[in-house]
Coordinates of C-alpha atoms in Angstrom, one line a residue:
Chain A
M1 CA 62.3 98.9 128.1
I2 CA 66.1 98.8 127.7
A3 CA 67.3 98.1 124.2
V4 CA 71.0 97.4 123.3
D5 CA 72.6 97.3 119.9
W6 CA 75.7 95.3 120.9
G7 CA 78.2 94.8 118.1
T8 CA 81.7 93.6 117.7
S9 CA 83.4 96.9 118.5
N10 CA 80.8 99.1 120.1
L11 CA 77.7 99.1 122.3
R12 CA 74.8 101.5 122.2
A13 CA 72.1 101.2 124.9
Y14 CA 68.7 103.0 124.8
R15 CA 66.0 103.6 127.4
L16 CA 62.7 103.5 125.6
D17 CA 59.3 104.7 126.8
R18 CA 56.1 102.8 126.3
H19 CA 55.6 104.5 122.9
G20 CA 59.1 103.3 121.8
E21 CA 60.6 106.8 122.0
V22 CA 64.2 107.1 123.1
R23 CA 64.3 108.7 126.5
D24 CA 68.0 108.3 127.2
Q25 CA 71.0 106.6 125.6
V26 CA 74.6 105.7 126.2
A27 CA 77.3 104.6 123.9
S28 CA 80.6 102.9 124.7
A29 CA 83.5 101.0 123.1
N30 CA 82.5 97.8 125.1
G31 CA 81.9 95.7 122.0
I32 CA 81.8 92.0 122.5
T33 CA 85.5 91.5 121.7
K34 CA 86.2 93.6 124.8
V35 CA 84.1 91.5 127.2
A36 CA 85.9 88.6 128.9
P37 CA 84.2 85.1 129.1
G38 CA 81.4 85.3 131.6
G39 CA 81.6 89.1 131.7
F40 CA 78.4 89.9 129.8
P41 CA 76.1 90.4 132.9
A42 CA 78.6 92.8 134.4
A43 CA 79.0 94.6 131.1
L44 CA 75.2 95.0 130.8
L45 CA 75.0 96.4 134.4
D46 CA 77.8 98.7 133.5
A47 CA 75.9 100.1 130.5
A48 CA 72.3 100.1 131.9
G49 CA 72.7 99.8 135.7
P50 CA 71.0 103.1 136.5
W51 CA 67.9 102.3 134.4
L52 CA 67.6 98.8 136.0
R53 CA 67.9 100.3 139.5
D54 CA 65.2 102.8 138.3
G55 CA 62.8 99.8 137.7
E56 CA 63.3 98.7 134.1
R57 CA 62.6 95.0 133.9
H58 CA 62.8 94.2 130.2
V59 CA 66.0 94.2 128.1
L60 CA 66.2 93.5 124.4
L61 CA 69.6 92.9 122.7
C62 CA 70.6 92.7 119.1
G63 CA 73.9 92.3 117.2
M64 CA 77.0 90.2 117.5
V65 CA 76.1 89.6 121.2
G66 CA 74.1 86.7 119.8
S67 CA 77.1 85.2 118.0
R68 CA 79.3 82.3 119.1
Q69 CA 81.7 84.9 120.5
G70 CA 78.9 86.7 122.4
W71 CA 76.7 86.1 125.4
V72 CA 74.5 83.4 124.1
E73 CA 74.6 82.0 120.6
A74 CA 71.2 82.5 118.8
P75 CA 70.6 80.3 115.8
Y76 CA 69.9 82.2 112.5
L77 CA 66.2 82.6 111.6
P78 CA 65.7 82.0 107.8
C79 CA 64.3 84.6 105.5
P80 CA 61.7 85.7 104.6
A81 CA 61.0 87.0 108.1
S82 CA 58.5 89.6 109.4
P83 CA 58.8 91.6 112.7
A84 CA 56.3 89.1 114.2
D85 CA 58.5 86.1 113.1
I86 CA 61.5 87.7 114.7
A87 CA 59.6 88.6 117.9
A88 CA 58.5 84.9 118.1
A89 CA 62.1 83.7 117.8
L90 CA 63.7 85.7 120.6
I91 CA 66.2 83.9 122.7
E92 CA 65.9 84.1 126.6
V93 CA 69.2 85.1 128.3
P94 CA 69.8 84.2 131.9
F95 CA 70.2 87.4 134.0
A96 CA 69.3 88.1 137.6
E97 CA 68.2 91.7 137.5
A98 CA 65.7 91.7 134.6
Q99 CA 64.3 89.6 131.8
V100 CA 66.7 89.7 128.9
K101 CA 65.9 88.6 125.3
L102 CA 68.1 88.4 122.3
I103 CA 67.1 89.0 118.6
P104 CA 68.4 86.2 116.4
G105 CA 70.4 87.0 113.2
L106 CA 68.9 86.1 109.8
S107 CA 70.1 83.6 107.2
A108 CA 69.2 83.4 103.5
R109 CA 70.3 81.5 100.4
D110 CA 71.2 83.1 97.1
S111 CA 69.8 81.7 93.8
A112 CA 72.6 79.1 93.7
G113 CA 72.0 78.0 97.3
T114 CA 75.0 79.7 98.9
P115 CA 74.2 80.8 102.4
E116 CA 74.0 84.4 103.7
V117 CA 74.0 85.7 107.2
M118 CA 73.4 88.9 109.1
R119 CA 73.4 89.8 112.8
G120 CA 72.2 93.2 113.9
E121 CA 71.2 94.5 110.5
E122 CA 67.9 92.7 110.7
T123 CA 66.9 95.0 113.5
K124 CA 67.8 98.1 111.5
L125 CA 65.8 96.7 108.6
I126 CA 62.7 96.3 110.8
G127 CA 63.3 99.9 111.9
L128 CA 63.4 101.1 108.3
M129 CA 60.3 99.0 107.3
A130 CA 57.7 101.5 108.6
P131 CA 59.0 104.6 106.8
L132 CA 59.3 102.4 103.6
N133 CA 55.7 101.1 104.0
G134 CA 57.2 97.6 104.1
D135 CA 58.7 97.6 100.6
G136 CA 62.0 98.7 99.2
L137 CA 65.7 98.1 98.6
V138 CA 68.0 98.9 101.6
C139 CA 71.8 99.1 101.4
M140 CA 73.8 98.9 104.7
P141 CA 77.5 99.8 103.9
G142 CA 80.3 98.3 106.0
S143 CA 83.2 95.9 105.7
H144 CA 80.6 93.4 104.4
T145 CA 77.9 95.5 102.8
K146 CA 74.4 94.1 103.0
W147 CA 71.7 94.7 100.3
A148 CA 68.2 93.7 101.5
R149 CA 64.8 93.5 99.9
L150 CA 61.8 94.4 101.9
A151 CA 58.5 93.1 100.5
G152 CA 55.0 92.9 102.0
G153 CA 56.3 93.8 105.4
R154 CA 58.9 91.1 105.5
I155 CA 62.7 90.9 105.0
A156 CA 62.5 88.9 101.8
G157 CA 66.2 88.2 101.3
F158 CA 69.6 89.8 101.2
A159 CA 73.0 89.6 99.6
T160 CA 76.4 90.5 101.1
Y161 CA 79.3 92.1 99.2
F162 CA 82.8 91.8 100.5
T163 CA 83.7 95.3 99.1
G164 CA 84.9 97.1 102.2
E165 CA 87.3 94.4 103.3
A166 CA 88.5 93.8 99.7
F167 CA 89.3 97.5 99.4
A168 CA 91.4 97.5 102.6
A169 CA 93.3 94.3 101.6
L170 CA 94.0 95.6 98.0
R171 CA 95.2 98.9 99.4
D172 CA 97.2 97.6 102.3
A173 CA 98.6 94.3 100.9
T174 CA 99.2 94.7 97.1
I175 CA 101.3 96.8 94.8
L176 CA 98.2 99.1 94.2
G177 CA 98.6 100.6 97.6
R178 CA 102.3 101.6 97.0
M179 CA 101.1 104.4 94.7
M180 CA 98.6 105.8 97.2
T181 CA 99.5 108.7 99.4
G182 CA 97.3 108.9 102.4
A183 CA 94.1 107.1 103.0
A184 CA 91.8 110.0 102.1
I185 CA 89.2 109.3 99.5
D186 CA 89.6 112.0 96.8
P187 CA 86.1 112.8 95.4
E188 CA 87.3 113.2 91.8
G189 CA 89.3 110.0 92.0
F190 CA 86.3 108.2 93.4
R191 CA 84.1 109.6 90.6
R192 CA 86.5 108.3 88.0
G193 CA 86.6 104.9 89.7
V194 CA 82.8 104.6 89.6
A195 CA 82.9 105.6 85.9
R196 CA 85.6 103.0 85.2
S197 CA 83.4 100.3 86.9
G198 CA 80.9 100.8 84.0
D199 CA 83.5 100.0 81.3
A200 CA 83.7 96.7 79.5
G201 CA 85.9 94.2 81.3
H202 CA 85.9 92.3 84.6
L203 CA 86.8 93.9 88.0
L204 CA 90.0 91.7 88.0
H205 CA 91.1 93.5 84.8
H206 CA 90.0 96.9 86.0
L207 CA 92.1 96.5 89.2
F208 CA 95.4 96.4 87.1
G209 CA 94.4 99.6 85.5
V210 CA 94.8 101.4 88.8
R211 CA 98.5 100.7 88.5
T212 CA 98.9 101.4 84.8
L213 CA 97.0 104.7 85.0
G214 CA 99.5 105.7 87.7
L215 CA 102.5 104.5 85.6
F216 CA 101.3 106.5 82.6
G217 CA 100.7 109.7 84.7
E218 CA 97.0 109.5 84.1
L219 CA 96.0 109.1 87.8
T220 CA 97.8 110.9 90.7
E221 CA 98.9 109.2 93.8
A222 CA 96.6 111.4 95.9
A223 CA 93.6 110.3 93.8
S224 CA 94.3 106.6 93.5
A225 CA 92.8 105.4 96.8
G226 CA 89.6 107.2 95.8
F227 CA 89.8 105.6 92.4
L228 CA 90.1 102.1 93.9
S229 CA 87.2 102.7 96.3
G230 CA 85.0 104.1 93.5
L231 CA 85.9 101.2 91.3
L232 CA 84.9 98.6 93.9
I233 CA 81.8 100.4 95.1
G234 CA 80.8 101.1 91.5
H235 CA 81.0 97.4 90.6
E236 CA 79.0 96.5 93.7
V237 CA 76.2 99.1 93.0
R238 CA 75.9 98.1 89.3
A239 CA 75.6 94.4 90.4
A240 CA 73.2 95.0 93.3
M241 CA 70.9 97.8 92.1
P242 CA 68.3 97.4 89.4
P243 CA 68.5 100.0 86.6
A244 CA 67.3 103.4 87.9
G245 CA 66.6 101.8 91.3
T246 CA 65.8 103.6 94.5
V247 CA 68.0 102.6 97.4
R248 CA 67.5 103.4 101.1
L249 CA 70.9 103.7 102.8
A250 CA 71.5 103.1 106.5
G251 CA 74.7 102.9 108.6
D252 CA 78.0 104.8 108.9
A253 CA 77.7 108.4 107.7
A254 CA 81.0 108.6 105.7
L255 CA 80.4 105.3 103.9
I256 CA 76.8 106.3 103.2
G257 CA 78.0 109.4 101.5
L258 CA 80.3 107.4 99.2
Y259 CA 77.5 104.9 98.4
A260 CA 75.0 107.7 97.7
A261 CA 77.5 109.3 95.3
A262 CA 78.0 106.0 93.5
I263 CA 74.3 105.2 93.3
T264 CA 73.5 108.6 91.8
Q265 CA 76.4 108.3 89.3
C266 CA 75.1 104.8 88.3
G267 CA 71.6 106.2 87.5
G268 CA 69.8 105.4 90.8
T269 CA 68.3 107.4 93.6
A270 CA 69.7 107.3 97.1
Q271 CA 67.7 108.1 100.2
M272 CA 69.2 108.7 103.5
P273 CA 66.8 108.5 106.5
A274 CA 67.4 110.7 109.5
L275 CA 66.1 107.9 111.6
D276 CA 68.1 105.8 114.2
A277 CA 67.2 102.6 112.5
A278 CA 68.5 100.3 115.3
A279 CA 66.5 102.1 118.1
A280 CA 63.4 102.0 115.9
G281 CA 63.8 98.3 115.1
L282 CA 64.4 97.4 118.8
A283 CA 61.3 99.3 119.8
L284 CA 59.2 97.6 117.2
I285 CA 60.4 94.1 118.0
G286 CA 60.2 94.8 121.8
E287 CA 56.5 95.8 121.3
Q288 CA 55.6 92.5 119.8
A289 CA 57.6 90.3 122.2
Q290 CA 56.1 88.3 125.1
W291 CA 57.4 89.8 128.3
N292 CA 56.7 88.4 131.9
Chain B
M1 CA 124.3 85.0 70.4
I2 CA 123.8 85.3 74.1
A3 CA 120.2 85.8 75.1
V4 CA 119.0 86.7 78.6
D5 CA 115.5 86.6 80.1
W6 CA 116.2 89.0 83.0
G7 CA 113.2 89.4 85.4
T8 CA 112.5 90.9 88.8
S9 CA 113.5 87.8 90.8
N10 CA 115.4 85.6 88.4
L11 CA 117.8 85.5 85.4
R12 CA 118.1 82.9 82.8
A13 CA 120.9 83.1 80.2
Y14 CA 121.2 81.1 76.9
R15 CA 123.9 80.6 74.4
L16 CA 122.2 80.1 71.0
D17 CA 123.8 78.8 67.8
R18 CA 123.2 80.4 64.4
H19 CA 120.0 78.4 64.0
G20 CA 118.6 79.7 67.2
E21 CA 119.1 76.4 69.0
V22 CA 120.0 76.5 72.7
R23 CA 123.5 75.2 73.1
D24 CA 124.0 76.0 76.8
Q25 CA 122.1 77.8 79.6
V26 CA 122.4 79.1 83.1
A27 CA 119.8 80.2 85.6
S28 CA 120.3 82.2 88.8
A29 CA 118.4 84.2 91.4
N30 CA 120.2 87.4 90.2
G31 CA 116.9 89.2 89.3
I32 CA 117.1 92.9 88.9
T33 CA 116.1 93.6 92.5
K34 CA 119.4 91.9 93.6
V35 CA 121.6 94.0 91.3
A36 CA 123.1 97.2 93.0
P37 CA 122.9 100.5 91.0
G38 CA 125.7 100.4 88.4
G39 CA 126.1 96.6 88.9
F40 CA 124.5 95.4 85.7
P41 CA 127.6 95.0 83.5
A42 CA 129.3 92.9 86.3
A43 CA 126.1 90.8 86.7
L44 CA 126.0 90.1 83.0
L45 CA 129.7 89.1 83.1
D46 CA 128.9 86.9 86.0
A47 CA 126.2 85.1 84.1
A48 CA 127.7 84.9 80.6
G49 CA 131.5 85.6 81.1
P50 CA 132.7 82.2 79.8
W51 CA 130.6 82.6 76.6
L52 CA 131.9 86.2 76.0
R53 CA 135.5 85.0 76.6
D54 CA 134.7 82.3 74.1
G55 CA 134.0 84.9 71.4
E56 CA 130.3 85.7 71.6
R57 CA 129.8 89.4 70.6
H58 CA 126.0 89.8 70.5
V59 CA 123.8 89.9 73.6
L60 CA 120.0 90.3 73.6
L61 CA 118.1 91.1 76.8
C62 CA 114.4 90.9 77.6
G63 CA 112.3 91.5 80.8
M64 CA 112.3 93.8 83.7
V65 CA 116.0 94.6 83.0
G66 CA 114.4 97.2 80.6
S67 CA 112.3 98.9 83.4
R68 CA 113.1 102.0 85.4
Q69 CA 114.6 99.8 88.1
G70 CA 116.7 97.9 85.5
W71 CA 119.8 98.6 83.5
V72 CA 118.4 101.0 80.9
E73 CA 114.8 102.0 80.7
A74 CA 113.2 101.1 77.4
P75 CA 110.0 103.0 76.4
Y76 CA 107.0 100.7 75.7
L77 CA 106.3 99.9 72.1
P78 CA 102.6 100.2 71.3
C79 CA 100.5 97.2 70.0
P80 CA 99.9 95.9 67.5
A81 CA 103.6 94.8 67.1
S82 CA 105.2 92.2 64.9
P83 CA 108.6 90.5 65.5
A84 CA 110.0 92.9 62.9
D85 CA 108.5 95.9 64.7
I86 CA 110.1 94.8 68.0
A87 CA 113.5 94.0 66.3
A88 CA 113.5 97.6 64.9
A89 CA 112.8 99.1 68.3
L90 CA 115.7 97.5 70.3
I91 CA 117.6 99.7 72.7
E92 CA 121.4 99.8 72.6
V93 CA 122.9 99.3 76.0
P94 CA 126.5 100.5 76.7
F95 CA 128.8 97.5 77.5
A96 CA 132.5 97.1 76.8
E97 CA 132.8 93.4 76.0
A98 CA 130.0 93.0 73.4
Q99 CA 127.1 94.7 71.7
V100 CA 124.1 94.5 74.0
K101 CA 120.5 95.2 72.9
L102 CA 117.3 95.3 74.9
I103 CA 113.8 94.3 73.9
P104 CA 111.3 96.9 74.8
G105 CA 108.1 96.1 76.6
L106 CA 104.7 96.6 74.9
S107 CA 101.8 98.8 75.8
A108 CA 98.2 98.7 74.7
R109 CA 94.9 100.4 75.5
D110 CA 91.7 98.6 76.3
S111 CA 88.4 99.6 74.6
A112 CA 87.9 102.3 77.2
G113 CA 91.4 103.7 76.7
T114 CA 93.0 102.5 79.9
P115 CA 96.6 101.6 79.4
E116 CA 98.2 98.1 79.6
V117 CA 101.8 97.1 79.9
M118 CA 104.0 94.1 79.7
R119 CA 107.8 93.5 79.9
G120 CA 109.2 90.1 79.0
E121 CA 106.0 88.5 78.0
E122 CA 106.2 90.0 74.5
T123 CA 109.3 87.9 73.9
K124 CA 107.5 84.7 75.0
L125 CA 104.6 85.6 72.7
I126 CA 107.0 86.0 69.8
G127 CA 108.3 82.5 70.7
L128 CA 104.8 81.1 70.7
M129 CA 103.9 82.7 67.4
A130 CA 105.5 80.2 65.1
P131 CA 103.8 77.1 66.6
L132 CA 100.5 79.0 66.5
N133 CA 101.0 80.0 62.9
G134 CA 100.7 83.6 64.0
D135 CA 97.2 83.5 65.4
G136 CA 95.6 82.5 68.7
L137 CA 94.8 83.4 72.3
V138 CA 97.7 83.1 74.8
C139 CA 97.4 83.1 78.6
M140 CA 100.5 83.7 80.7
P141 CA 99.5 83.2 84.4
G142 CA 101.3 85.1 87.1
S143 CA 100.6 87.6 89.9
H144 CA 99.3 89.8 87.0
T145 CA 98.1 87.3 84.4
K146 CA 98.3 88.4 80.7
W147 CA 95.9 87.3 78.0
A148 CA 97.2 88.2 74.6
R149 CA 95.7 88.0 71.1
L150 CA 98.0 87.0 68.2
A151 CA 96.6 87.9 64.8
G152 CA 98.3 87.9 61.4
G153 CA 101.7 87.4 62.9
R154 CA 101.4 90.4 65.2
I155 CA 100.7 90.8 68.9
A156 CA 97.3 92.5 68.4
G157 CA 96.6 93.4 72.0
F158 CA 96.4 92.1 75.5
A159 CA 94.7 92.5 78.9
T160 CA 96.0 92.0 82.4
Y161 CA 94.1 90.4 85.3
F162 CA 95.2 91.2 88.9
T163 CA 94.0 87.7 89.9
G164 CA 97.2 86.3 91.5
E165 CA 97.9 89.3 93.7
A166 CA 94.3 89.7 94.6
F167 CA 94.2 86.0 95.7
A168 CA 97.3 86.5 98.0
A169 CA 95.9 89.7 99.5
L170 CA 92.4 88.2 100.2
R171 CA 94.0 85.1 101.7
D172 CA 96.6 86.9 103.8
A173 CA 94.9 90.1 104.8
T174 CA 91.1 89.4 105.2
I175 CA 88.9 87.3 107.4
L176 CA 88.6 84.7 104.5
G177 CA 92.2 83.6 105.2
R178 CA 91.4 82.9 108.9
M179 CA 89.5 79.8 107.9
M180 CA 92.2 78.4 105.6
T181 CA 94.5 75.8 106.9
G182 CA 97.8 75.7 104.9
A183 CA 98.4 77.3 101.5
A184 CA 97.9 74.1 99.5
I185 CA 95.3 74.3 96.7
D186 CA 92.9 71.4 97.3
P187 CA 91.8 70.2 93.8
E188 CA 88.1 69.6 94.8
G189 CA 87.9 73.0 96.5
F190 CA 89.4 74.6 93.4
R191 CA 86.8 72.8 91.2
R192 CA 84.0 74.0 93.4
G193 CA 85.3 77.6 93.3
V194 CA 85.5 77.5 89.5
A195 CA 81.9 76.2 89.4
R196 CA 80.8 79.0 91.8
S197 CA 82.3 81.6 89.5
G198 CA 79.6 80.7 87.0
D199 CA 76.7 81.4 89.4
A200 CA 74.7 84.5 89.2
G201 CA 76.1 87.4 91.2
H202 CA 79.2 89.5 91.2
L203 CA 82.7 88.4 92.4
L204 CA 82.4 90.8 95.4
H205 CA 79.3 88.8 96.5
H206 CA 80.8 85.4 95.7
L207 CA 83.8 86.3 98.0
F208 CA 81.5 86.6 101.1
G209 CA 80.2 83.1 100.3
V210 CA 83.7 81.7 101.0
R211 CA 83.1 82.7 104.6
T212 CA 79.4 81.7 104.9
L213 CA 80.0 78.2 103.3
G214 CA 82.6 77.7 106.0
L215 CA 80.3 79.0 108.8
F216 CA 77.6 76.6 107.7
G217 CA 80.0 73.6 107.5
E218 CA 79.6 73.4 103.7
L219 CA 83.3 74.1 102.9
T220 CA 86.2 72.7 104.9
E221 CA 89.1 74.8 106.1
A222 CA 91.5 72.5 104.0
A223 CA 89.5 73.2 100.9
S224 CA 88.8 76.9 101.3
A225 CA 92.1 78.3 99.9
G226 CA 91.5 76.1 96.8
F227 CA 87.9 77.4 96.6
L228 CA 89.0 81.0 96.7
S229 CA 91.7 80.4 94.0
G230 CA 89.2 78.6 91.8
L231 CA 86.6 81.3 92.3
L232 CA 89.1 84.0 91.2
I233 CA 90.6 82.1 88.3
G234 CA 87.2 81.0 87.2
H235 CA 86.0 84.6 87.1
E236 CA 89.0 85.6 85.1
V237 CA 88.7 82.7 82.6
R238 CA 85.0 83.4 82.0
A239 CA 85.7 87.1 81.4
A240 CA 88.9 86.6 79.2
M241 CA 88.0 83.5 77.1
P242 CA 85.5 83.4 74.3
P243 CA 82.9 80.6 74.6
A244 CA 84.5 77.2 73.8
G245 CA 87.8 79.0 73.1
T246 CA 91.2 77.5 72.7
V247 CA 93.9 78.9 74.9
R248 CA 97.6 78.4 74.7
L249 CA 99.2 78.6 78.1
A250 CA 102.8 79.6 78.9
G251 CA 104.6 80.2 82.2
D252 CA 104.9 78.7 85.7
A253 CA 104.0 75.0 85.6
A254 CA 101.9 74.9 88.8
L255 CA 99.9 77.9 87.8
I256 CA 99.5 76.6 84.3
G257 CA 98.0 73.4 85.7
L258 CA 95.4 75.4 87.6
Y259 CA 94.5 77.6 84.6
A260 CA 94.2 74.5 82.4
A261 CA 91.8 72.9 84.8
A262 CA 89.7 76.1 85.0
I263 CA 89.7 76.6 81.2
T264 CA 88.5 73.0 80.7
Q265 CA 85.9 73.3 83.4
C266 CA 84.6 76.5 81.7
G267 CA 84.2 74.8 78.4
G268 CA 87.4 75.8 76.7
T269 CA 90.4 73.9 75.4
A270 CA 93.8 74.4 77.1
Q271 CA 97.1 73.7 75.2
M272 CA 100.4 73.6 77.0
P273 CA 103.4 73.8 74.7
A274 CA 106.6 72.0 75.6
L275 CA 108.6 74.9 74.1
D276 CA 110.9 77.3 76.1
A277 CA 109.0 80.3 74.8
A278 CA 111.5 82.9 76.1
A279 CA 114.4 81.2 74.3
A280 CA 112.4 80.8 71.1
G281 CA 111.4 84.5 71.2
L282 CA 114.9 85.8 71.9
A283 CA 116.2 83.7 69.0
L284 CA 113.6 85.0 66.6
I285 CA 114.0 88.6 67.5
G286 CA 117.8 88.3 67.6
E287 CA 117.7 86.9 64.0
Q288 CA 115.9 90.0 62.8
A289 CA 118.0 92.5 64.7
Q290 CA 120.8 94.7 63.1
W291 CA 124.1 93.6 64.7
N292 CA 127.5 95.2 64.0

């Protein structure tokens, strides 16, 4: 089987054997924003042509390729969802050279009824389910960080935090960024920001302190981007993690390092699997799918 | 006496009689950022020349004119501070045509020791003190909104919220702004945002909901800037106001209207004085100052 994690900016294709092991893989910057309308079949041939010519007849896709801007729009499947639920909801994609199926994204509602969505992360969650024995709390850092609960072998629900994009906007488009030299995250500044997130007072008050600490010479320019990052991630972790919780992290290595530091500092335990969660999830869902 | 509220972007000058009543006033866009280095004496003559030529010999300044980018930098006076404390800490400014004094800004520390600063707002607070009988909670909306406690005729302390600037950055520099048509604050969207701020979950989670509500057709593009504004101001009010609190508002009329709506919706009482708080505060401090 060919499996493709096809996101906004990047594409990673795998050739899996019948046991779901990765035999070969390719990565490219051909994310969906770089594919012209009607260009998805050619882009897939470009990524996986040799494997198709070698006889592979099943292709499973996940990620933003199933969004309105992608190849075919797949409606969101509501949580809770098991691997079998997801495998039963795959979308068929017209393609001459092989049978192509698409994994739908998931939706959820928070306790107040506000909707939540993910596309691509559901596949990583399925990949993480086996090593977690079907239960646990998973954090997937990014511009829009996802916190998901796995329970009884299903994705029970999830919540998204706007932390990464809020950090970038506050650094790049407010007075706070004017006192930041460079974009590097200073570890000591980050640690102080995480500590600050535990003080009394709302985030909107804590943000102004980034400026006043600088004005009073109590925070250096080199440390202040790290302080802002730690402040925001600390607020997120304290809100999303139960006291002394255990959190399984998956995603970008640099971001995972920051989240692991914040989780530990806030009294939790961070676990970082060595697993390629997307490949594992694609293999598991592909195994349960109905192929011709 | 001549009194000048001299801020970053604007200047307002008053001619006060011996009872502190405003006899004449002028406003201009000559905020301190428009004054060239060394140009402050000429800018003051420009604003108040006729009154000086008419015999006024005392000039009292407040606002960002006392910052590092202003005429003379005045060190912050720590809270708590009474009108007499402030009058005793005025800074003398060299000027040939009259005696010029500058009102220092105030500093404070929150419960965790993080510094706070204001410049100009202290004068408005003094102006509001008399109608409040020296006690109360005052909110001064702006890019960096100040909440101050008056107690026993002193400014007891204050906290700053980064709400206004955070709103602008989130609207202008994140994906949330892409679904906002126009900058107008839709009242129904604002009301829904304030309601949302009372739901379970952190602001960083609520922010992502602005996007998903739009994706699900549950929030219009026309209402979403108002929703974001209400969400942020609602979070601020719930954090800064005690339950069923009474809040005296001062500052920009449009912003005050939004804050009054949010305060009422969150169970508080908003009061909007008709008073020119800056003129009243300048008169009160000028009365207690030592003039030649």
